[in-house]
CSV table of C-alpha atoms in Angstrom, one decimal:
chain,number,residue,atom,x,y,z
N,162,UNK,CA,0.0,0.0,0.0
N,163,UNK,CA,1.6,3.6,-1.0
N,164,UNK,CA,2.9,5.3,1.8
N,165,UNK,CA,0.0,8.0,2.8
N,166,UNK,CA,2.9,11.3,3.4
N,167,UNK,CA,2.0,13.1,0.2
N,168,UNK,CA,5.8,14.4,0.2
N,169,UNK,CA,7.4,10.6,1.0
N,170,UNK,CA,5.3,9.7,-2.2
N,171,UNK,CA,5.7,12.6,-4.2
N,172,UNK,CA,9.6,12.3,-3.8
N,173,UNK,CA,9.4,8.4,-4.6
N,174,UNK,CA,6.7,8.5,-7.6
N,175,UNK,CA,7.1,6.8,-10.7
N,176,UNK,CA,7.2,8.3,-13.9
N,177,UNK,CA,4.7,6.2,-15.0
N,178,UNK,CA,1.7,4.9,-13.2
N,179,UNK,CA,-0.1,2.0,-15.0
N,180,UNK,CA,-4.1,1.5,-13.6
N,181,UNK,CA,-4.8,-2.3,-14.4
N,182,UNK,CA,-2.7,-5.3,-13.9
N,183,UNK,CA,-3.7,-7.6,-16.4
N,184,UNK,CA,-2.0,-8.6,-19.6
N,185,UNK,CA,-2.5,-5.4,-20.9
N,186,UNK,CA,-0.9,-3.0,-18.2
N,187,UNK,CA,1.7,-5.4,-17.5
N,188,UNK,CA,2.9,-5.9,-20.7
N,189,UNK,CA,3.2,-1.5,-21.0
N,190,UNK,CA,4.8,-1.9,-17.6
N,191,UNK,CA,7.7,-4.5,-19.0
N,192,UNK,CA,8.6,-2.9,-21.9
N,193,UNK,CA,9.4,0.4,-19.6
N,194,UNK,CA,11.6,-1.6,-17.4
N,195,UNK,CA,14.8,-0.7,-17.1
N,196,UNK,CA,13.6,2.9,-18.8
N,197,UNK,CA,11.5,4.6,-16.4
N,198,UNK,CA,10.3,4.0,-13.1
N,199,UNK,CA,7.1,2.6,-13.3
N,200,UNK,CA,4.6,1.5,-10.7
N,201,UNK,CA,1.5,-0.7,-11.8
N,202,UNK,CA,-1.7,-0.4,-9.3
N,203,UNK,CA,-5.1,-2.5,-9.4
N,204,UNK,CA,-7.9,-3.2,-7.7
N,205,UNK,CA,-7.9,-6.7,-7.5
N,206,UNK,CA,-6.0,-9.3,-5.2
N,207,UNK,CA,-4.6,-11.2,-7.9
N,208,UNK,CA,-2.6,-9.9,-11.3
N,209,UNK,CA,-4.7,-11.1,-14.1
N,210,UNK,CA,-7.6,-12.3,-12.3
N,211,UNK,CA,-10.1,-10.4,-14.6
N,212,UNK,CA,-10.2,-10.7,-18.8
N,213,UNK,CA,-6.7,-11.8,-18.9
N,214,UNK,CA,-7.7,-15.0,-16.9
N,215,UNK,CA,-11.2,-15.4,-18.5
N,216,UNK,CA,-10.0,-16.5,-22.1
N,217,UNK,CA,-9.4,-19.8,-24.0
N,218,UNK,CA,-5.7,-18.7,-25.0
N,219,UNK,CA,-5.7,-18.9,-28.6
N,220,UNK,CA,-3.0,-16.6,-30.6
N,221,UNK,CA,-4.8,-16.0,-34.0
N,222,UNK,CA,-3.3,-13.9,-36.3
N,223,UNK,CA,-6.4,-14.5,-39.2
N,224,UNK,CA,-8.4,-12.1,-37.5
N,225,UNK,CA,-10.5,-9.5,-39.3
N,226,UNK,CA,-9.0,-6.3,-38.2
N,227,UNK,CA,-5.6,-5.1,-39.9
N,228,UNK,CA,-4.3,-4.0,-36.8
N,229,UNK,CA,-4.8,-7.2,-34.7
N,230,UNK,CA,-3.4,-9.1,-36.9
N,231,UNK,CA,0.0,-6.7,-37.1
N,232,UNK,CA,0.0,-7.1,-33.2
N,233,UNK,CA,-0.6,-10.6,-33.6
N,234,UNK,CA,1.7,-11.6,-35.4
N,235,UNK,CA,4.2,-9.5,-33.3
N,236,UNK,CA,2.9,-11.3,-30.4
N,237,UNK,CA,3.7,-14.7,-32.3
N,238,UNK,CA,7.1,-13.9,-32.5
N,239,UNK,CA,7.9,-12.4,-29.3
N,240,UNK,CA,6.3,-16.1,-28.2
N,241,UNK,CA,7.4,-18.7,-30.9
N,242,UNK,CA,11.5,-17.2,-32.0
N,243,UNK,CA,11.8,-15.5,-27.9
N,244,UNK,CA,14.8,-13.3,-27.9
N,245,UNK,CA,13.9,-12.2,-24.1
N,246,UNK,CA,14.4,-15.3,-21.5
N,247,UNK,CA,11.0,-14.0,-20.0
N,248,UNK,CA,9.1,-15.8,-22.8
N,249,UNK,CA,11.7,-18.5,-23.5
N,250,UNK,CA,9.8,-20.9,-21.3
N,251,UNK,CA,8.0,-23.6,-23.3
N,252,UNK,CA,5.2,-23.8,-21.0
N,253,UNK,CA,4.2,-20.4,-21.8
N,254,UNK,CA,2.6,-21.3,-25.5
N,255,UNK,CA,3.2,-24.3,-27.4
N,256,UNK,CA,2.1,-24.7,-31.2
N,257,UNK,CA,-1.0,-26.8,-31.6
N,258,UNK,CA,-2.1,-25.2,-36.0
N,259,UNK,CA,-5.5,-23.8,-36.2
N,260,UNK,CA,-8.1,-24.6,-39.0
N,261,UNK,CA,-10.2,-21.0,-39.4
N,262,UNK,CA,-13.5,-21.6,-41.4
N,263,UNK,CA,-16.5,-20.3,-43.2
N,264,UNK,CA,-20.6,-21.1,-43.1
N,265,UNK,CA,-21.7,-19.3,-45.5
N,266,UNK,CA,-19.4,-16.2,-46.5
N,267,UNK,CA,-16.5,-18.2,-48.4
N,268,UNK,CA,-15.1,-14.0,-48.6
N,269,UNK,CA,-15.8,-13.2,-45.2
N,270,UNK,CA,-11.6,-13.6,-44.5
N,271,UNK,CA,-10.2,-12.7,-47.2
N,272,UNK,CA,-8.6,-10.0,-47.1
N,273,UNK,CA,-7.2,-11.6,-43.9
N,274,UNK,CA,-5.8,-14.7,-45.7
N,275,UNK,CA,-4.2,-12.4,-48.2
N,276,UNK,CA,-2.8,-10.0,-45.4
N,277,UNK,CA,-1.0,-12.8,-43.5
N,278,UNK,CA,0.2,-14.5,-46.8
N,279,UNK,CA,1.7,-11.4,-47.6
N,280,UNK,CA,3.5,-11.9,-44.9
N,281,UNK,CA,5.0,-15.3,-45.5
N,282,UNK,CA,2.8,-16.6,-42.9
N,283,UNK,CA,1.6,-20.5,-43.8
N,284,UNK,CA,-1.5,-21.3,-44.7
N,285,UNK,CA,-3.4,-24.2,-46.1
N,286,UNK,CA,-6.6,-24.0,-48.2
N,287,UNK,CA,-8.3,-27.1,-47.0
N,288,UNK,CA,-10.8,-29.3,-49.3
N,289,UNK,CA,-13.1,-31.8,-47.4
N,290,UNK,CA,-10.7,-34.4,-47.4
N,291,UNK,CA,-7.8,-32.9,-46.2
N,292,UNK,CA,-9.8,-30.8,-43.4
N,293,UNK,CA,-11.0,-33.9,-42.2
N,294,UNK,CA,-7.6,-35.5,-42.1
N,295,UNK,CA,-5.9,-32.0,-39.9
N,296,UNK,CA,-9.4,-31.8,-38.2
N,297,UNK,CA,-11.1,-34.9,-37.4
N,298,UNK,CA,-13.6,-32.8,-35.1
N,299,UNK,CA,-14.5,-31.2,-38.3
N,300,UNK,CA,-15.2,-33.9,-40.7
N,301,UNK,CA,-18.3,-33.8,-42.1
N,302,UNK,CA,-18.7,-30.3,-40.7
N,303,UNK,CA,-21.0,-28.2,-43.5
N,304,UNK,CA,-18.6,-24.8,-43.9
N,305,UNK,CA,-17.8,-23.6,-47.5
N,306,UNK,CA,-14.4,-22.8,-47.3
N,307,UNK,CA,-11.2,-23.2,-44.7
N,308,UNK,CA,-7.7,-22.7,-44.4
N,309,UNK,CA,-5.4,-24.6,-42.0
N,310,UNK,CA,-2.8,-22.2,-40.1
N,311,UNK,CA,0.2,-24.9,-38.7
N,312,UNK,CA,1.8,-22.3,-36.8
N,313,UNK,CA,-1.0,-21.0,-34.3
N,314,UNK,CA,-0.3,-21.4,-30.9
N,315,UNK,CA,-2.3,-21.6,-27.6
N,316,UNK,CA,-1.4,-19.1,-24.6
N,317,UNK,CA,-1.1,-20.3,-20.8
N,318,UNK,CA,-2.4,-16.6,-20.0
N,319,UNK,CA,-1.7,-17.5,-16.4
N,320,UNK,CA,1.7,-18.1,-16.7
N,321,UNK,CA,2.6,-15.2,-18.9
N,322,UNK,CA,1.2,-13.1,-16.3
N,323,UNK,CA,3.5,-14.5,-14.0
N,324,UNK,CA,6.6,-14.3,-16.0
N,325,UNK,CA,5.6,-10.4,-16.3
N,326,UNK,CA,5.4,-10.5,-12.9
N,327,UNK,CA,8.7,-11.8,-11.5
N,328,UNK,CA,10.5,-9.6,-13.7
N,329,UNK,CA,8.8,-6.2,-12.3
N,330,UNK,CA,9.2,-7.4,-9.3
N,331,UNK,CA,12.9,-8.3,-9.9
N,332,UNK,CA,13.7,-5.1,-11.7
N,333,UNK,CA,14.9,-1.7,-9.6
N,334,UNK,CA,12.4,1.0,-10.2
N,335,UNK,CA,9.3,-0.9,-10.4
N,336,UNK,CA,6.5,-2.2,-8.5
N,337,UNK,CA,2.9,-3.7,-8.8
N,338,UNK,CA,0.5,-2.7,-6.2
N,339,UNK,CA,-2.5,-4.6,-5.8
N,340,UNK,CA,-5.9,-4.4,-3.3
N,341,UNK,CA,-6.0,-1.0,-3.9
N,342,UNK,CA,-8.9,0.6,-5.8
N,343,UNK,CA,-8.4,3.9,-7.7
N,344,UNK,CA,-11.5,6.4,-7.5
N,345,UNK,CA,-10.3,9.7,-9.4
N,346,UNK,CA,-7.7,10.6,-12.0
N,347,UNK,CA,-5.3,13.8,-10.1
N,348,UNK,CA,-5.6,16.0,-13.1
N,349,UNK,CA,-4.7,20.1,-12.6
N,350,UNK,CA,-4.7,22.6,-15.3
N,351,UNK,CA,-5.8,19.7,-18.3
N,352,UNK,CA,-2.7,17.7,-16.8
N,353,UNK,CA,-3.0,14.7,-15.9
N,354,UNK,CA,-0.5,13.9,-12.6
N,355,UNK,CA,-1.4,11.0,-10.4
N,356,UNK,CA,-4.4,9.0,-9.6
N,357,UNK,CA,-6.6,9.1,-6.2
N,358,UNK,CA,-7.1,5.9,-4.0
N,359,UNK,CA,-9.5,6.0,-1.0
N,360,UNK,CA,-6.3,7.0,1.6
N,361,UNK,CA,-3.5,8.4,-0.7
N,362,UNK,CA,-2.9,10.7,-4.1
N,363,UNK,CA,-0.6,8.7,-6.0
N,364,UNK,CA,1.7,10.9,-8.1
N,365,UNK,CA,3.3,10.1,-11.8
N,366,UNK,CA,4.3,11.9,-14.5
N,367,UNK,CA,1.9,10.2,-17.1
N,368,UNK,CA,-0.7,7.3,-16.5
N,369,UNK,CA,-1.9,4.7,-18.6
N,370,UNK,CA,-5.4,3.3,-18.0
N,371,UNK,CA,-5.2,-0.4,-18.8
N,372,UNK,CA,-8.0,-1.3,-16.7
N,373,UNK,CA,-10.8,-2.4,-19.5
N,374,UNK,CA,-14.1,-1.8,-18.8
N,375,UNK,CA,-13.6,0.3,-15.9
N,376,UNK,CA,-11.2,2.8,-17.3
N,377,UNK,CA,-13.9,5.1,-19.1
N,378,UNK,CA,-15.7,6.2,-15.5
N,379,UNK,CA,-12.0,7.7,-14.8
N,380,UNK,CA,-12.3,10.2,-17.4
N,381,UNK,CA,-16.0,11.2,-18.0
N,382,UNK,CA,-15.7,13.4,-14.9
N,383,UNK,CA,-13.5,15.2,-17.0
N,384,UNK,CA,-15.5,15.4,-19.9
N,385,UNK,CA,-14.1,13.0,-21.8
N,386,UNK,CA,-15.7,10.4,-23.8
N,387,UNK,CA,-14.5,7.1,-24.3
N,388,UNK,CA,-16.6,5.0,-25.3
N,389,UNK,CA,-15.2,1.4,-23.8
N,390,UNK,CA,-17.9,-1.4,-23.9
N,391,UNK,CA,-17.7,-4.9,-21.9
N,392,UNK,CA,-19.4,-7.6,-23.7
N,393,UNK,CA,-19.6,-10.8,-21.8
N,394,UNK,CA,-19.2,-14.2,-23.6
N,395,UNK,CA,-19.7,-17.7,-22.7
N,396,UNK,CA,-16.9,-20.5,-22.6
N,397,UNK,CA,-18.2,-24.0,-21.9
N,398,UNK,CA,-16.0,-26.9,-20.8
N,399,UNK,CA,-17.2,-30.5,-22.0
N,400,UNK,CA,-16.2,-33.8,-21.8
N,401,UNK,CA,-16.3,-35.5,-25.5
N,402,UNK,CA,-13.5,-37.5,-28.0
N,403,UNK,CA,-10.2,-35.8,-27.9
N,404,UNK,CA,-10.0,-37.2,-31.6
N,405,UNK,CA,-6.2,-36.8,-31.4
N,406,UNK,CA,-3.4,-35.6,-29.3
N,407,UNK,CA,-2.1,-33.1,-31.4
N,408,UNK,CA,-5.6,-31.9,-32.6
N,409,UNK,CA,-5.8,-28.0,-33.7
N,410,UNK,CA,-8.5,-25.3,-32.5
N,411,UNK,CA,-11.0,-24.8,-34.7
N,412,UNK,CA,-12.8,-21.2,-35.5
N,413,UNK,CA,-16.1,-20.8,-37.6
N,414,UNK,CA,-15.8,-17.4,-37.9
N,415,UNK,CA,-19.0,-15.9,-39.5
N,416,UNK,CA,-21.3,-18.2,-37.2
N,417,UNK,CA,-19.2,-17.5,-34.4
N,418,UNK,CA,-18.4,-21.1,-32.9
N,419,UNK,CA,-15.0,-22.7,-31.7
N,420,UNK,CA,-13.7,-25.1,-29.9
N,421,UNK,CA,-10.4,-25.8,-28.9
N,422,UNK,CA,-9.3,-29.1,-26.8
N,423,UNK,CA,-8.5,-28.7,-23.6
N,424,UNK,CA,-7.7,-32.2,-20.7
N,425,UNK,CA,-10.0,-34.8,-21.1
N,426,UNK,CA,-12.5,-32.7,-23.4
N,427,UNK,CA,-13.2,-29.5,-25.1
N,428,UNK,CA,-13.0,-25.7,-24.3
N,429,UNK,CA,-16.3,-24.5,-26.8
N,430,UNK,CA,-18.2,-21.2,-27.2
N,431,UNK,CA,-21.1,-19.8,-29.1
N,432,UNK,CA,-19.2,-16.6,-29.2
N,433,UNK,CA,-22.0,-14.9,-27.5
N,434,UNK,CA,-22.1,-11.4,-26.6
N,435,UNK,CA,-24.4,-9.2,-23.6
N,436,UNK,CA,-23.1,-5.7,-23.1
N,437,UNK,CA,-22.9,-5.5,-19.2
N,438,UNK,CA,-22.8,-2.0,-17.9
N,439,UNK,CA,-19.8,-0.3,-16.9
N,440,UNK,CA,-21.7,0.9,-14.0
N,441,UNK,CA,-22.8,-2.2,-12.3
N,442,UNK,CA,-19.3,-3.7,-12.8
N,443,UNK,CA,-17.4,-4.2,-9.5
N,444,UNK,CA,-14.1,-6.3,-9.4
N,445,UNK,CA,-14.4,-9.9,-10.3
N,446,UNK,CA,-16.6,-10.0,-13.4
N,447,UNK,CA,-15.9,-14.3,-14.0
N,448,UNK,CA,-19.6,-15.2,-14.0
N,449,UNK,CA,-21.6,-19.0,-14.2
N,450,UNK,CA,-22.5,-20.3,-17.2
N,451,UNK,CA,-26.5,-19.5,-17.9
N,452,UNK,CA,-28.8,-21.7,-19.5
N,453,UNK,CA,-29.2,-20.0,-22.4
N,454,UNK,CA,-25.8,-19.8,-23.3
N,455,UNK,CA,-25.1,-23.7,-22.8
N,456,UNK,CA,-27.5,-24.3,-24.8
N,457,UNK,CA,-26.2,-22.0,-28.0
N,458,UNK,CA,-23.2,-23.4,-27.9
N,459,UNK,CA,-23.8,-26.8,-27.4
N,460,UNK,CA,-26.3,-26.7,-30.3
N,461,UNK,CA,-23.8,-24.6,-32.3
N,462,UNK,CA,-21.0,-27.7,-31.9
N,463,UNK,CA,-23.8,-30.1,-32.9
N,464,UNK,CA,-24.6,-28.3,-35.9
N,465,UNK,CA,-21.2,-27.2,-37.2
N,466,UNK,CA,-19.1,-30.1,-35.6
N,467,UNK,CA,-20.8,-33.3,-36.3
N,468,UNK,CA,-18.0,-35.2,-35.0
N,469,UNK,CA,-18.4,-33.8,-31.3
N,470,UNK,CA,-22.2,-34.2,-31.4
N,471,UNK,CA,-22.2,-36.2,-28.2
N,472,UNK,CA,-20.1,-34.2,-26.2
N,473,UNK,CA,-21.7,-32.9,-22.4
N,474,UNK,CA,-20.8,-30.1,-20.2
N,475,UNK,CA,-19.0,-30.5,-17.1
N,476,UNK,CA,-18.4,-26.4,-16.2
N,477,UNK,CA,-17.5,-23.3,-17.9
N,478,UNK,CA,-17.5,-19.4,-16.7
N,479,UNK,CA,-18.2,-16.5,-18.3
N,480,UNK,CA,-16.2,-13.2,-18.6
N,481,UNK,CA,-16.0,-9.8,-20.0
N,482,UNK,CA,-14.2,-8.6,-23.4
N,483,UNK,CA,-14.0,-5.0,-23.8
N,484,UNK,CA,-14.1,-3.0,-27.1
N,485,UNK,CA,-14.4,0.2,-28.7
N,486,UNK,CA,-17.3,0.6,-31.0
N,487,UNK,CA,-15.0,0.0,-34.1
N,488,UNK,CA,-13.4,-3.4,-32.4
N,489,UNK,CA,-9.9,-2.1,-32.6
N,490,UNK,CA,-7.6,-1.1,-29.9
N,491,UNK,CA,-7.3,2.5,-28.2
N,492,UNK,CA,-3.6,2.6,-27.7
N,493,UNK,CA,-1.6,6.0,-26.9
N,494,UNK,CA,-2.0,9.1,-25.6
N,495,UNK,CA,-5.1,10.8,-25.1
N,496,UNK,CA,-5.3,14.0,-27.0
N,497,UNK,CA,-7.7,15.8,-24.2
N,498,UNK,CA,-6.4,15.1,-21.4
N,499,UNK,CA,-2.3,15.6,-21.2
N,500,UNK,CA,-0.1,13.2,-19.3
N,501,UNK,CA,-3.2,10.0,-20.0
N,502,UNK,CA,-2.2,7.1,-21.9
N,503,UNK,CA,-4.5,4.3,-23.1
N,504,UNK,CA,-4.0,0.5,-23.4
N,505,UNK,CA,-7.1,-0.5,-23.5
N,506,UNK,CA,-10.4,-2.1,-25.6
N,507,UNK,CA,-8.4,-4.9,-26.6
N,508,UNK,CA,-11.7,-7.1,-26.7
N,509,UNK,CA,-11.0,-10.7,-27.5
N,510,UNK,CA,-7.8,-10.3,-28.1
N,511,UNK,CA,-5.7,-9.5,-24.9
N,512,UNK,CA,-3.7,-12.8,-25.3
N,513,UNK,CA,-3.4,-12.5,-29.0
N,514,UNK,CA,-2.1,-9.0,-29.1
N,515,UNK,CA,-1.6,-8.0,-25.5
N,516,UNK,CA,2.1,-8.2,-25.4
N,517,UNK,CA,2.6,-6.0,-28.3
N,518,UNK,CA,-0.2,-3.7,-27.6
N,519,UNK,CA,2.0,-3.1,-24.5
N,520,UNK,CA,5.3,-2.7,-26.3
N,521,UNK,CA,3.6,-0.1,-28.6
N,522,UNK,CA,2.7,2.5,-25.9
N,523,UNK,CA,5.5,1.9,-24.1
N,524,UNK,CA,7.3,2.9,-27.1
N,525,UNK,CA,5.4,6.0,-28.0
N,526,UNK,CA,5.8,7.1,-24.2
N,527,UNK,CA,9.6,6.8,-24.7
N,528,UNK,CA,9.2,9.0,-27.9
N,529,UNK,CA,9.9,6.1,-30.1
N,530,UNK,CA,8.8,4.6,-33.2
N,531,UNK,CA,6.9,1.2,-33.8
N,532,UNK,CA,8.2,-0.5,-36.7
N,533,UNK,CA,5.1,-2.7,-36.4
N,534,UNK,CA,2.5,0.0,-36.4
N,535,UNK,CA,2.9,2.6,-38.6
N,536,UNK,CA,-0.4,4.4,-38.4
N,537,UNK,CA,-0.7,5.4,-34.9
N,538,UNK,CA,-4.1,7.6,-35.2
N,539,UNK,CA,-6.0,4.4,-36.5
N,540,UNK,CA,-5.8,3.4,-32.9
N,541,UNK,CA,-5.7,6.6,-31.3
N,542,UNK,CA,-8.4,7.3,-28.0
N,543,UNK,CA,-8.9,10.4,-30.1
N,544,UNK,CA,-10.3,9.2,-33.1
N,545,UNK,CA,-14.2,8.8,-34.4
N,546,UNK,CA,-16.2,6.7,-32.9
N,547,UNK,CA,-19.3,4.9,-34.3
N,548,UNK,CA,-22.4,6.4,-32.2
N,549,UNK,CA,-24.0,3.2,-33.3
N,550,UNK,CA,-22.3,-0.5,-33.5
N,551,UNK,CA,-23.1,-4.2,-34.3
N,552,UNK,CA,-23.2,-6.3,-31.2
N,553,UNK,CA,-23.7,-10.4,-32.1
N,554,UNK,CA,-25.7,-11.3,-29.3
N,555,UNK,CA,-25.5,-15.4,-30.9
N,556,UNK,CA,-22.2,-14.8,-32.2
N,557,UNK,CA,-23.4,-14.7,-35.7
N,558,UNK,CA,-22.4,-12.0,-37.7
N,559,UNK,CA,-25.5,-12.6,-40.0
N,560,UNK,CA,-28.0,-11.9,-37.0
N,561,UNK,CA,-26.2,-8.3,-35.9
N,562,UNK,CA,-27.8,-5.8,-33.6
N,563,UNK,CA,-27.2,-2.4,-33.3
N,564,UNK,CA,-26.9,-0.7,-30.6
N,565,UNK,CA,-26.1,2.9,-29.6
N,566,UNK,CA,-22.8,3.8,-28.2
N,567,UNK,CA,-23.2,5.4,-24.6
């Protein structure tokens, strides 16, 4: 807990304060190590315990988005070719291939398949036979088109937060401070310089809100708008054939189903989505698995995976994904308020872009470049938001709803 002599901590404070200690805000926080003094501060008792712990740890780099799949395939690297010792442990990731596949919208990816083959990136167009032969779960499964990606990995989330971890902790200069709850942002003049807890103002030269869904209700006081929405999704553990030991995760993208094997069975979702208010959030958003929601995605494997049509569910959780309205990443300073950083809205796709979301705003705070991101207003707080956007309440991007932004 910060020491509560306003001139003890004023003499001691970092130069950067990071609000959120999941993979997001830790990964900002490691890449300034060593560079600045930075303290990381979060509400909860454990590091990671919210999004960054609620995920099934797939690294997919044939995503829609342009800029998650640059990040992702940054992330790939840091994880699969680790020139850092911190991610040289094999436990961290380990290669199992992905197989990414199409219902009814054989176009629907694309531009994604030509993005990453640009690249150099493998990839497979599958026929029936041959998807049956890398994905027995998918044999018989009625999709139009699919592409098998050897490379893909699977993330142990939990132990990458870890690693982060131990090497704050180990480096002079930083710090992670959890149990501690911040109300305010300190900002004077339009400058942002510390953050409030209940018992202490903790100074810093700049802050970076990495908290997720809770880092919007620190800046509308201000008068500042942005618009940061948790949706919460389903993940259902099931007992069924493994079909393989070295079998890949599979992705129907424009239906929204996956499932990815996990122990003695399956991790699956329906790749639902429920906007839960920022206002009723309180820490520890991991929620029980409704009815409802079973059932969509255990009728969705049914349907789209013949092969795992007898599978039953044994547990599952829910959690919360947050995104801007555009589903990309707000990432670097915040033109309105000076001395604010973001590293935030990172949706889905904390573990698959997380570490170099990190690196990228630790970079700009430094006053560096990011060969890997060249257009840094695409994912800028400041840009345009939508004042409407397409939620997928049954993960089907044919059966969209809009909703407006608030």
């Amino acid at each position: 807990m910060a020491a509560s002599n306003p001139s003890v901590q004023t003499d001691l404070r970092p130069e950067v304060l990071v609000v959120g200690a999941g993979l997001a805000g830790l990964s900002v926080a490691w890449w300034l190590r060593g560079r600045a003094r930075v303290r990381v501060v979060d509400m909860a008792s454990q590091a990671g315990a919210e999004a960054s712990s609620q995920n099934a740890g797939m690294l997919r780099r044939l995503g829609e988005d342009p800029y998650e799949r640059t990040l992702a395939q940054r992330v790939h690297t840091l994880l699969s070719a680790p020139q850092a010792a911190t991610f040289g442990d094999p436990m961290l990731s380990r290669q199992t291939g992905a197989v990414l596949a199409l219902a009814h919208d054989p176009f629907h990816l694309h531009d994604a398949v030509s993005g990453l083959r640009a690249r150099g990136i493998r990839l497979e167009a599958l026929d029936r036979t041959r998807l049956a032969e890398v994905a027995p779960a998918m044999a018989d499964a009625p999709v139009v088109r699919a592409w098998f990606v050897p490379d893909e990995r699977v993330v142990d989330a939990g132990l990458l937060v870890s690693a982060l971890m131990r090497d704050l902790r180990n480096t002079p200069g930083c710090s992670v401070t959890l149990d501690t709850r911040i109300d305010a942002l300190d900002v004077h003049a339009g400058k942002v310089r510390g953050v409030r807890t209940s018992d202490a103002t903790l100074a810093a030269d700049r802050v970076v809100l990495a908290g997720g869904a809770w880092s919007r209700h620190l800046v509308e006081p201000h008068g500042v708008f942005r618009p940061l929405i948790p949706l919460r999704r389903t993940l259902v553990q099931v007992r069924g054939p493994r079909l393989g030991a070295h079998h890949p995760w599979c992705w129907i993208d424009d239906v929204g189903v996956y499932v990815r094997p996990e122990g003695e069975g399956w991790l699956i979702s329906g790749c639902d989505e429920a906007i839960d208010a920022p206002s009723q959030l309180a820490s520890g958003s991991r929620g029980p698995v409704g009815e409802t929601e079973r059932a969509l995605a255990l009728d969705k494997v049914v349907r789209w995976f013949p092969a795992l049509a007898d599978v039953r569910a044994v547990g599952g959780w829910t959690g919360l994904r947050t995104f801007a309205p555009d589903r990309r990443p707000v990432l670097g300073a915040d033109p309105e308020l000076r001395g604010l950083w973001w590293c935030a809205g990172l949706g889905g796709f904390g573990v698959t872009c997380g570490l170099a979301a990190g690196e990228a705003v630790a970079a700009w705070i430094l006053g560096e470049s990011v060969p890997f991101l060249r257009d840094p207003p695409a994912v800028s707080p400041g840009r345009s938001f939508f004042r409407r956007w397409p939620i997928r309440p049954a993960g089907d991007i044919a059966r969209m709803r809009l909703v407006p932004v608030r």
